[in-house]
mmCIF file of N, CA and C in Angstrom:
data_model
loop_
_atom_site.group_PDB
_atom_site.id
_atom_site.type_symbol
_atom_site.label_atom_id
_atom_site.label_comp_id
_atom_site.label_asym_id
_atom_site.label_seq_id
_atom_site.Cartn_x
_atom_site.Cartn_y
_atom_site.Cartn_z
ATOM 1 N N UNK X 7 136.266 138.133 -161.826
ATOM 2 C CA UNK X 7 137.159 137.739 -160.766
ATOM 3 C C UNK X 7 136.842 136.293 -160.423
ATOM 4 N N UNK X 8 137.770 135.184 -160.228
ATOM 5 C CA UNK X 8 137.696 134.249 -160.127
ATOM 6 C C UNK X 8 137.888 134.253 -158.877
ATOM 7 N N UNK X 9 137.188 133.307 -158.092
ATOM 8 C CA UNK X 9 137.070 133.506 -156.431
ATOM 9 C C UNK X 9 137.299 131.506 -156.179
ATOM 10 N N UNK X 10 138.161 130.788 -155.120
ATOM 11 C CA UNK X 10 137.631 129.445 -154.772
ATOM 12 C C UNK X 10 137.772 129.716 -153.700
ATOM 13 N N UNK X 11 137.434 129.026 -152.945
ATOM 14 C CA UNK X 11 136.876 128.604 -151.494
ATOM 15 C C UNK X 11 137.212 127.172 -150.888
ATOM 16 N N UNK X 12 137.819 126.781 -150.075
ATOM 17 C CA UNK X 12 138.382 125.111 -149.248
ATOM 18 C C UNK X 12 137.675 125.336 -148.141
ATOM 19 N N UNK X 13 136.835 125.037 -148.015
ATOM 20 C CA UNK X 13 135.986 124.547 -146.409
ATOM 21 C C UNK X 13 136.501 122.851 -145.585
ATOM 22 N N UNK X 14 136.917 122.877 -144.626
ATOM 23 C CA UNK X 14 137.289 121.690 -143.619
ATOM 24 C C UNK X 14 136.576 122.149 -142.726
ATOM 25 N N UNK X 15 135.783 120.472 -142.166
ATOM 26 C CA UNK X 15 135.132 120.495 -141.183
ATOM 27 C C UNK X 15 134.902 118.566 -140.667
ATOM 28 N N UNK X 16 134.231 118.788 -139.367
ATOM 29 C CA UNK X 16 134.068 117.534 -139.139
ATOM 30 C C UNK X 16 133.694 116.553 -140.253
ATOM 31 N N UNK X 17 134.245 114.726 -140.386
ATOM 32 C CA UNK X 17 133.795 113.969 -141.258
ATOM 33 C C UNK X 17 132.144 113.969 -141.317
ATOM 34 N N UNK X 18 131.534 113.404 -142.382
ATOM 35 C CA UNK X 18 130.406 113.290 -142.204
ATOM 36 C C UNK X 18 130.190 111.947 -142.194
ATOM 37 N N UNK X 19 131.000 110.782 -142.093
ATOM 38 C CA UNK X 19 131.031 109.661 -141.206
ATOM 39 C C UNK X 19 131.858 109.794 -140.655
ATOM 40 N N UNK X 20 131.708 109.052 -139.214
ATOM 41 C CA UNK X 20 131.929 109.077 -138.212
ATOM 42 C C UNK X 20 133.584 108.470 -138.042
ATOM 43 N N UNK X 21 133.669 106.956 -139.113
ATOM 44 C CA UNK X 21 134.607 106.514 -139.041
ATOM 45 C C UNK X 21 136.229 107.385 -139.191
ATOM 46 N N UNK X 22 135.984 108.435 -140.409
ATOM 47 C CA UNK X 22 136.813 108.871 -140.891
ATOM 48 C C UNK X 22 137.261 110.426 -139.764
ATOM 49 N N UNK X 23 138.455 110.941 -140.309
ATOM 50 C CA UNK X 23 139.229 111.973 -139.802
ATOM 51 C C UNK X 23 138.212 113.463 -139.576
ATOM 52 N N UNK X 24 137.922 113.695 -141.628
ATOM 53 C CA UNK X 24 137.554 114.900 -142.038
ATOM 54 C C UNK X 24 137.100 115.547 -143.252
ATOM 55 N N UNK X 25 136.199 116.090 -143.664
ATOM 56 C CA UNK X 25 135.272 116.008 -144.738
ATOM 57 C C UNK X 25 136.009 117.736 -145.455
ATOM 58 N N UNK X 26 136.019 117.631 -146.693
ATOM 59 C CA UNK X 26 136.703 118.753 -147.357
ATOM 60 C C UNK X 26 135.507 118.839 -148.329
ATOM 61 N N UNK X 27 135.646 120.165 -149.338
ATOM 62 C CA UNK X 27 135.292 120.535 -149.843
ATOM 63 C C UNK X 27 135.562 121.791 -150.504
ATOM 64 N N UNK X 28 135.696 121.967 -151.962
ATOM 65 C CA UNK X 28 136.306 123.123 -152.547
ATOM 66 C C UNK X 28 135.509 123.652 -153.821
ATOM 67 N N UNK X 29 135.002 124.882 -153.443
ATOM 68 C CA UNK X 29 134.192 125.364 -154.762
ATOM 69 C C UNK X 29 134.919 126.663 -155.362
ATOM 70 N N UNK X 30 134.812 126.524 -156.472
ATOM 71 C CA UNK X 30 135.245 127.858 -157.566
ATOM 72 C C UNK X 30 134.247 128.591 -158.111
ATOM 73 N N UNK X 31 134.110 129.962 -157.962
ATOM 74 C CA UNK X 31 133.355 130.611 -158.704
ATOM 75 C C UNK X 31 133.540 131.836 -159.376
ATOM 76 N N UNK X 32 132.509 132.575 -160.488
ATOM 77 C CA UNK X 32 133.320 133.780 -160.860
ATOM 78 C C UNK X 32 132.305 134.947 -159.981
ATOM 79 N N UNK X 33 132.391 136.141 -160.118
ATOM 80 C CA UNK X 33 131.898 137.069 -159.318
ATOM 81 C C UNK X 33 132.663 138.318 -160.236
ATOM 82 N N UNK X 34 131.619 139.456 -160.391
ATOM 83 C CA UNK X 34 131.857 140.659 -160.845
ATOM 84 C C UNK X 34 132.858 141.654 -160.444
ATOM 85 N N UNK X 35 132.351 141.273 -158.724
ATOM 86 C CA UNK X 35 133.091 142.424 -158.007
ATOM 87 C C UNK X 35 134.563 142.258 -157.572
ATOM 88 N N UNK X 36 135.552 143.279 -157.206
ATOM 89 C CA UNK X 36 136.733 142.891 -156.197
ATOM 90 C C UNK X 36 136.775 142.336 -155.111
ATOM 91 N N UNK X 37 135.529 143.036 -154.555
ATOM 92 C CA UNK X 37 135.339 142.821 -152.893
ATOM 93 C C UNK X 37 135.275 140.873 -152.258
ATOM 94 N N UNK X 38 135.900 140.504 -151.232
ATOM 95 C CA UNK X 38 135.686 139.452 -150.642
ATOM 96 C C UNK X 38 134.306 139.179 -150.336
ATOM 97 N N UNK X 39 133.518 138.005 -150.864
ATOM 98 C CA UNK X 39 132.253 137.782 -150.440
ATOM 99 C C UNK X 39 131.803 137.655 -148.787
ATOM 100 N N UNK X 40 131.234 138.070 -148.256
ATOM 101 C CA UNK X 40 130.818 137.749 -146.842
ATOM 102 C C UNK X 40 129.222 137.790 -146.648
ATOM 103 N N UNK X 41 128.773 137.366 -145.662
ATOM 104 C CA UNK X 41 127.560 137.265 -145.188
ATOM 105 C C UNK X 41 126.553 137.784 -145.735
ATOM 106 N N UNK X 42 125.537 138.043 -145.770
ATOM 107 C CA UNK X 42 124.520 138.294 -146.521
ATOM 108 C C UNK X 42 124.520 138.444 -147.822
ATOM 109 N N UNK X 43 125.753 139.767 -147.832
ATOM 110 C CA UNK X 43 126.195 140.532 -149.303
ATOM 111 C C UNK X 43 127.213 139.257 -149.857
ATOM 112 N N UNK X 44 127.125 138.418 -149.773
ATOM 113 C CA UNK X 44 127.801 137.086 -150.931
ATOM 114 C C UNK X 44 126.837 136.664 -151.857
ATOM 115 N N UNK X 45 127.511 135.979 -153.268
ATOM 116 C CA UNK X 45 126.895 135.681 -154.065
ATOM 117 C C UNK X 45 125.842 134.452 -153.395
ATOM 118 N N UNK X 46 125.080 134.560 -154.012
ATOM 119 C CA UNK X 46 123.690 133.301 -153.540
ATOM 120 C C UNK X 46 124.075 132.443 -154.712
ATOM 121 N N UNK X 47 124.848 131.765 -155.314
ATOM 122 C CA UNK X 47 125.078 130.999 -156.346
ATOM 123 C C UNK X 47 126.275 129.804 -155.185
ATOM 124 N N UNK X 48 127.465 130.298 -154.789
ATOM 125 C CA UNK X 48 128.287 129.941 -153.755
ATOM 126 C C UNK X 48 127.681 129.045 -152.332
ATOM 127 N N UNK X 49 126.865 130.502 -151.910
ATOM 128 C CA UNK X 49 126.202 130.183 -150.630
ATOM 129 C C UNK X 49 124.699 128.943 -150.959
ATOM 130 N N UNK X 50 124.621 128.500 -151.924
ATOM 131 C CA UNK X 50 123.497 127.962 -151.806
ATOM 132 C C UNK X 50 124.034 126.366 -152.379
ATOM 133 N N UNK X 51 125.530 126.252 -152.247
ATOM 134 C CA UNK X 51 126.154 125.021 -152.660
ATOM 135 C C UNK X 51 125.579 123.396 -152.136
ATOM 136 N N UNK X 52 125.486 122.786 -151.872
ATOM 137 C CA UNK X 52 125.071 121.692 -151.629
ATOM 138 C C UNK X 52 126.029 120.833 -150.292
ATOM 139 N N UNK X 53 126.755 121.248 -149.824
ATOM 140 C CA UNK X 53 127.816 121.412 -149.449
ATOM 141 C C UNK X 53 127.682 119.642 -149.064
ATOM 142 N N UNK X 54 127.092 119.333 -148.115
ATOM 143 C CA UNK X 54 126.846 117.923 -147.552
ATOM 144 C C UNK X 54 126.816 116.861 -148.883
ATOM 145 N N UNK X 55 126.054 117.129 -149.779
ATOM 146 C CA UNK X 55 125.875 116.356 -150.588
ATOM 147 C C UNK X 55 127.077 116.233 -151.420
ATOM 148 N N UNK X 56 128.164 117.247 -151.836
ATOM 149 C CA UNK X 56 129.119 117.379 -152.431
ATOM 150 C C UNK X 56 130.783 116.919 -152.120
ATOM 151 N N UNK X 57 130.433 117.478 -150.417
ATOM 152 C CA UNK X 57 132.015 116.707 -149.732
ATOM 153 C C UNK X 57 132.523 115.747 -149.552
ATOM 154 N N UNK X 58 133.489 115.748 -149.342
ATOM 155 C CA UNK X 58 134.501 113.922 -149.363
ATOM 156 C C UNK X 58 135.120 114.243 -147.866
ATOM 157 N N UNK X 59 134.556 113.087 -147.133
ATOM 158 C CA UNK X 59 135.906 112.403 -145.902
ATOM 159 C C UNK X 59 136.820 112.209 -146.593
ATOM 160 N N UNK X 60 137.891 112.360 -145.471
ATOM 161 C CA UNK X 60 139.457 111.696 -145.797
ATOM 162 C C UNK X 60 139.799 111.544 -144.544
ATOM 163 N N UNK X 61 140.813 110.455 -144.982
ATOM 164 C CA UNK X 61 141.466 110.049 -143.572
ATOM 165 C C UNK X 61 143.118 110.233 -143.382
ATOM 166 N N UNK X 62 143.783 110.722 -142.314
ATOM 167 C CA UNK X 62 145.132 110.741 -141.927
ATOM 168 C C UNK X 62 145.963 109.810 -142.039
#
């Protein structure tokens, strides 16, 4: 099962609007990943180091 994910959240400079970020992954199961019981491959993304500001 191919699973992606779009996270928006505050920029991580200050100047800009808003910082995005989008990961794809595969996963065995049907079920929607959530909290604990999510893959640790996803959840252990880099997220800060990986996202892009954008601006309006």
């Amino acid at each position: 099962m191919a699973r992606v994910g779009l996270f928006d959240s505050a920029p991580l400079a200050t100047a800009l609007d808003g910082s995005v970020l989008a990961v794809a992954w595969f996963q065995p199961a049907l079920e929607v990943p959530a909290g604990e019981n999510a893959d640790a491959a996803p959840r252990a993304t880099p997220g800060k180091a990986l996202a892009e500001d954008y601006e309006l």
